[in-house]
GROMACS .gro file of C-alpha atoms in nm:
model
  240
    1MET     CA    1 -24.496  -3.926 -11.220
    2THR     CA    2 -24.718  -3.861 -10.920
    3GLY     CA    3 -25.082  -3.766 -10.924
    4THR     CA    4 -25.210  -3.413 -10.866
    5LEU     CA    5 -25.394  -3.297 -10.557
    6TYR     CA    6 -25.692  -3.073 -10.636
    7GLY     CA    7 -25.855  -2.856 -10.370
    8VAL     CA    8 -26.195  -2.793 -10.527
    9GLY     CA    9 -26.421  -2.519 -10.393
   10LEU     CA   10 -26.788  -2.620 -10.399
   11GLY     CA   11 -26.954  -2.292 -10.309
   12PRO     CA   12 -27.202  -2.238 -10.024
   13GLY     CA   13 -27.435  -2.531 -10.087
   14ASP     CA   14 -27.635  -2.498 -10.407
   15PRO     CA   15 -27.486  -2.754 -10.651
   16GLU     CA   16 -27.551  -2.511 -10.937
   17LEU     CA   17 -27.301  -2.265 -10.786
   18LEU     CA   18 -27.005  -2.488 -10.870
   19THR     CA   19 -26.767  -2.346 -11.127
   20LEU     CA   20 -26.737  -2.525 -11.460
   21LYS     CA   21 -26.387  -2.636 -11.363
   22ALA     CA   22 -26.504  -2.778 -11.030
   23HIS     CA   23 -26.782  -2.963 -11.210
   24ARG     CA   24 -26.542  -3.113 -11.463
   25LEU     CA   25 -26.290  -3.227 -11.203
   26ILE     CA   26 -26.557  -3.390 -10.986
   27CYS     CA   27 -26.714  -3.568 -11.283
   28GLU     CA   28 -26.373  -3.702 -11.388
   29ALA     CA   29 -26.249  -3.791 -11.038
   30THR     CA   30 -26.176  -4.154 -10.954
   31ILE     CA   31 -26.069  -4.063 -10.597
   32ILE     CA   32 -26.236  -3.797 -10.385
   33ALA     CA   33 -26.173  -3.690 -10.027
   34TYR     CA   34 -26.392  -3.470  -9.813
   35PRO     CA   35 -26.429  -3.346  -9.456
   36ALA     CA   36 -26.709  -3.480  -9.238
   37ALA     CA   37 -26.804  -3.401  -8.878
   38LEU     CA   38 -26.802  -3.705  -8.654
   39ASN     CA   39 -27.110  -3.923  -8.709
   40VAL     CA   40 -27.262  -3.665  -8.947
   41PRO     CA   41 -27.294  -3.704  -9.326
   42SER     CA   42 -27.050  -3.484  -9.514
   43PHE     CA   43 -27.202  -3.156  -9.633
   44ALA     CA   44 -26.925  -3.121  -9.891
   45ARG     CA   45 -27.010  -3.460 -10.039
   46LYS     CA   46 -27.380  -3.375 -10.041
   47ILE     CA   47 -27.313  -3.065 -10.253
   48ALA     CA   48 -27.108  -3.261 -10.505
   49ALA     CA   49 -27.324  -3.576 -10.500
   50PRO     CA   50 -27.503  -3.515 -10.832
   51TYR     CA   51 -27.169  -3.519 -11.013
   52ILE     CA   52 -26.979  -3.800 -10.837
   53ARG     CA   53 -26.913  -4.120 -11.034
   54GLU     CA   54 -27.056  -4.446 -10.901
   55ASP     CA   55 -26.717  -4.618 -10.913
   56VAL     CA   56 -26.528  -4.345 -10.724
   57THR     CA   57 -26.300  -4.426 -10.429
   58GLU     CA   58 -26.393  -4.211 -10.129
   59ILE     CA   59 -26.176  -4.089  -9.842
   60SER     CA   60 -26.384  -3.947  -9.557
   61ILE     CA   61 -26.189  -3.721  -9.320
   62GLU     CA   62 -26.385  -3.720  -8.995
   63MET     CA   63 -26.315  -3.407  -8.796
   64PRO     CA   64 -26.412  -3.296  -8.444
   65MET     CA   65 -26.551  -2.944  -8.475
   66LYS     CA   66 -26.325  -2.778  -8.219
   67THR     CA   67 -26.099  -2.473  -8.210
   68GLU     CA   68 -25.808  -2.666  -8.058
   69ARG     CA   69 -25.533  -2.785  -8.297
   70PHE     CA   70 -25.533  -3.132  -8.136
   71PRO     CA   71 -25.661  -3.394  -8.207
   72ALA     CA   72 -25.734  -3.223  -8.541
   73LYS     CA   73 -25.362  -3.208  -8.619
   74ASN     CA   74 -25.334  -3.585  -8.590
   75ILE     CA   75 -25.638  -3.635  -8.812
   76TYR     CA   76 -25.489  -3.411  -9.083
   77ASP     CA   77 -25.161  -3.600  -9.055
   78GLU     CA   78 -25.341  -3.932  -9.108
   79ALA     CA   79 -25.555  -3.798  -9.393
   80ALA     CA   80 -25.250  -3.650  -9.567
   81ALA     CA   81 -25.069  -3.983  -9.539
   82THR     CA   82 -25.366  -4.170  -9.691
   83ILE     CA   83 -25.394  -3.921  -9.977
   84ALA     CA   84 -25.017  -3.930 -10.034
   85GLU     CA   85 -25.034  -4.307 -10.089
   86LYS     CA   86 -25.283  -4.252 -10.371
   87LEU     CA   87 -25.083  -3.968 -10.525
   88ARG     CA   88 -24.763  -4.174 -10.530
   89THR     CA   89 -24.933  -4.431 -10.754
   90GLY     CA   90 -24.995  -4.158 -11.012
   91GLU     CA   91 -25.364  -4.114 -10.935
   92ASN     CA   92 -25.519  -3.770 -10.892
   93VAL     CA   93 -25.712  -3.689 -10.576
   94VAL     CA   94 -25.993  -3.433 -10.566
   95VAL     CA   95 -26.059  -3.288 -10.221
   96LEU     CA   96 -26.408  -3.141 -10.190
   97CYS     CA   97 -26.411  -2.809 -10.004
   98GLU     CA   98 -26.720  -2.625  -9.884
   99GLY     CA   99 -26.713  -2.264  -9.999
  100ASP     CA  100 -26.359  -2.168 -10.100
  101PRO     CA  101 -26.058  -2.388 -10.011
  102PHE     CA  102 -25.852  -2.102  -9.868
  103LEU     CA  103 -26.119  -1.907  -9.677
  104TYR     CA  104 -26.140  -2.077  -9.336
  105GLY     CA  105 -26.122  -2.404  -9.526
  106SER     CA  106 -25.987  -2.728  -9.383
  107PHE     CA  107 -25.813  -2.803  -9.714
  108MET     CA  108 -25.538  -2.557  -9.627
  109TYR     CA  109 -25.407  -2.803  -9.367
  110LEU     CA  110 -25.382  -3.083  -9.625
  111TYR     CA  111 -25.216  -2.842  -9.867
  112GLU     CA  112 -24.964  -2.750  -9.597
  113ARG     CA  113 -24.869  -3.115  -9.557
  114LEU     CA  114 -24.865  -3.222  -9.924
  115ASN     CA  115 -24.771  -2.922 -10.137
  116ASP     CA  116 -24.395  -2.972 -10.110
  117ASP     CA  117 -24.409  -3.330 -10.238
  118PHE     CA  118 -24.690  -3.332 -10.494
  119PRO     CA  119 -24.840  -3.105 -10.761
  120CYS     CA  120 -25.133  -2.916 -10.611
  121GLU     CA  121 -25.398  -2.705 -10.777
  122ILE     CA  122 -25.653  -2.484 -10.602
  123VAL     CA  123 -25.991  -2.434 -10.766
  124PRO     CA  124 -26.157  -2.129 -10.605
  125GLY     CA  125 -26.520  -2.149 -10.505
  126VAL     CA  126 -26.803  -1.906 -10.435
  127SER     CA  127 -26.761  -1.815 -10.068
  128SER     CA  128 -27.044  -1.799  -9.817
  129VAL     CA  129 -26.962  -1.430  -9.773
  130ASN     CA  130 -27.060  -1.360 -10.133
  131ALA     CA  131 -27.362  -1.589 -10.113
  132CYS     CA  132 -27.496  -1.416  -9.801
  133ALA     CA  133 -27.449  -1.069  -9.951
  134ALA     CA  134 -27.639  -1.185 -10.259
  135ALA     CA  135 -27.918  -1.327 -10.042
  136LEU     CA  136 -27.949  -0.997  -9.856
  137GLY     CA  137 -27.947  -0.805 -10.184
  138ARG     CA  138 -27.686  -0.567 -10.046
  139PRO     CA  139 -27.329  -0.499 -10.167
  140LEU     CA  140 -27.052  -0.565  -9.920
  141ALA     CA  141 -26.837  -0.254  -9.973
  142ALA     CA  142 -26.748   0.007 -10.234
  143ARG     CA  143 -26.459   0.224 -10.357
  144ASN     CA  144 -26.189   0.249 -10.089
  145GLU     CA  145 -26.398   0.108  -9.806
  146VAL     CA  146 -26.252  -0.167  -9.590
  147LEU     CA  147 -26.435  -0.496  -9.552
  148THR     CA  148 -26.344  -0.710  -9.250
  149ILE     CA  149 -26.428  -1.076  -9.190
  150ILE     CA  150 -26.452  -1.148  -8.817
  151PRO     CA  151 -26.487  -1.485  -8.640
  152GLY     CA  152 -26.778  -1.479  -8.395
  153PRO     CA  153 -26.594  -1.664  -8.115
  154LEU     CA  154 -26.363  -1.364  -8.059
  155GLU     CA  155 -26.410  -1.197  -7.721
  156ASP     CA  156 -26.621  -0.881  -7.709
  157GLU     CA  157 -26.323  -0.651  -7.668
  158HIS     CA  158 -26.158  -0.783  -7.984
  159LEU     CA  159 -26.484  -0.789  -8.176
  160GLN     CA  160 -26.561  -0.429  -8.088
  161ARG     CA  161 -26.214  -0.306  -8.181
  162ARG     CA  162 -26.230  -0.467  -8.526
  163ILE     CA  163 -26.583  -0.339  -8.585
  164GLU     CA  164 -26.479   0.015  -8.493
  165GLN     CA  165 -26.186   0.003  -8.735
  166THR     CA  166 -26.376  -0.102  -9.048
  167ASP     CA  167 -26.638   0.031  -9.290
  168ALA     CA  168 -26.823  -0.298  -9.335
  169PHE     CA  169 -26.792  -0.636  -9.171
  170VAL     CA  170 -26.903  -0.994  -9.181
  171ILE     CA  171 -26.927  -1.207  -8.867
  172MET     CA  172 -26.886  -1.579  -8.935
  173LYS     CA  173 -26.909  -1.882  -8.706
  174VAL     CA  174 -27.193  -1.724  -8.509
  175GLY     CA  175 -27.352  -2.035  -8.356
  176ARG     CA  176 -27.387  -2.024  -7.978
  177HIS     CA  177 -27.220  -1.681  -7.970
  178LEU     CA  178 -27.530  -1.518  -8.123
  179PRO     CA  179 -27.677  -1.360  -7.803
  180ARG     CA  180 -27.342  -1.205  -7.710
  181VAL     CA  181 -27.274  -1.075  -8.062
  182LYS     CA  182 -27.627  -0.940  -8.092
  183ALA     CA  183 -27.597  -0.758  -7.758
  184LEU     CA  184 -27.266  -0.606  -7.863
  185LEU     CA  185 -27.409  -0.476  -8.191
  186GLU     CA  186 -27.704  -0.327  -8.003
  187LYS     CA  187 -27.463  -0.158  -7.761
  188MET     CA  188 -27.272  -0.013  -8.059
  189ASP     CA  189 -27.599   0.107  -8.220
  190LEU     CA  190 -27.548  -0.123  -8.518
  191LEU     CA  191 -27.819  -0.383  -8.463
  192GLY     CA  192 -28.060  -0.202  -8.696
  193ALA     CA  193 -27.807  -0.220  -8.979
  194ALA     CA  194 -27.731  -0.591  -8.933
  195GLY     CA  195 -27.857  -0.852  -9.176
  196TYR     CA  196 -27.872  -1.222  -9.088
  197VAL     CA  197 -27.847  -1.517  -9.328
  198GLU     CA  198 -27.837  -1.886  -9.249
  199ARG     CA  199 -27.783  -2.176  -9.490
  200ALA     CA  200 -27.726  -1.942  -9.783
  201SER     CA  201 -27.831  -2.075 -10.126
  202LEU     CA  202 -28.004  -2.383  -9.980
  203PRO     CA  203 -28.381  -2.447  -9.994
  204GLU     CA  204 -28.407  -2.391  -9.617
  205MET     CA  205 -28.222  -2.056  -9.632
  206MET     CA  206 -28.337  -1.788  -9.386
  207VAL     CA  207 -28.281  -1.416  -9.456
  208LEU     CA  208 -28.397  -1.139  -9.222
  209PRO     CA  209 -28.284  -0.841  -9.016
  210LEU     CA  210 -28.079  -0.966  -8.723
  211ALA     CA  211 -28.303  -0.776  -8.481
  212GLU     CA  212 -28.594  -0.999  -8.588
  213TYR     CA  213 -28.415  -1.332  -8.553
  214PRO     CA  214 -28.612  -1.519  -8.283
  215ASN     CA  215 -28.371  -1.789  -8.166
  216GLU     CA  216 -28.101  -1.780  -7.898
  217THR     CA  217 -27.847  -1.972  -8.104
  218ALA     CA  218 -27.769  -1.991  -8.474
  219PRO     CA  219 -27.660  -2.287  -8.687
  220TYR     CA  220 -27.297  -2.325  -8.791
  221PHE     CA  221 -27.381  -2.210  -9.145
  222SER     CA  222 -27.495  -1.860  -9.049
  223MET     CA  223 -27.358  -1.512  -9.096
  224ILE     CA  224 -27.415  -1.151  -8.990
  225ILE     CA  225 -27.340  -0.868  -9.235
  226VAL     CA  226 -27.323  -0.500  -9.140
  227TYR     CA  227 -27.243  -0.202  -9.363
  228LYS     CA  228 -27.119   0.117  -9.194
  229GLY     CA  229 -26.999   0.309  -9.500
  230GLU     CA  230 -27.138   0.611  -9.682
  231GLU     CA  231 -27.332   0.443  -9.961
  232ALA     CA  232 -27.711   0.425  -9.953
  233TRP     CA  233 -27.754   0.050  -9.919
  234THR     CA  234 -27.819   0.039  -9.544
  235LEU     CA  235 -28.045  -0.245  -9.440
  236HIS     CA  236 -28.417  -0.187  -9.488
  237PRO     CA  237 -28.597  -0.460  -9.291
  238GLN     CA  238 -28.924  -0.410  -9.475
  239SER     CA  239 -28.757  -0.518  -9.799
  240LEU     CA  240 -28.665  -0.862  -9.662
   0.00000   0.00000   0.00000
């Protein structure tokens, strides 16, 4: 019998937003793996830290934060091989995943490599999309409205087309693309309806109308939410 691979969603950052199942699996885990940017402490591990056993074996998967598939592909290959060795001995491995494992999550690449050979279980987590909507105090969409999640690095032409085709949208991965995205929303007369959230659910969280955000770049954990539908919950800056 082999061990089971668990992809455990941790939510957006607040350790209290873990599900009961995620909490149980982390508390019981004897082997955990987690992503970490090069030379930076793992955010995923930080979220789960209150619940990790002292005698746990840790597998840190150090990733360059780039859009290219290489060298990331090689790193996932190596990480999958290391995890496979543990699974073959019959030990379970819990992989810590920021947010939800299957929403822009790196776990999907481990799952792709290991699912055919080992039992795998996905434990959904609270996504940053939900956390940011909660922070803004504004629903994402209603009834038959379409909600679109858009990566900020897309070129303006593609961004604009997707924005025009939807009733509400979330722009993730804003970062250094903030000035360009902000200018596009202003051009489309949507800047006044745009809410901005960074580091949702954390003590240092910032929530404000995008038009009032003072900086030229945004951190990686930031998001823009815009509602274009017919309901009455358009953004009221004075309420933030």
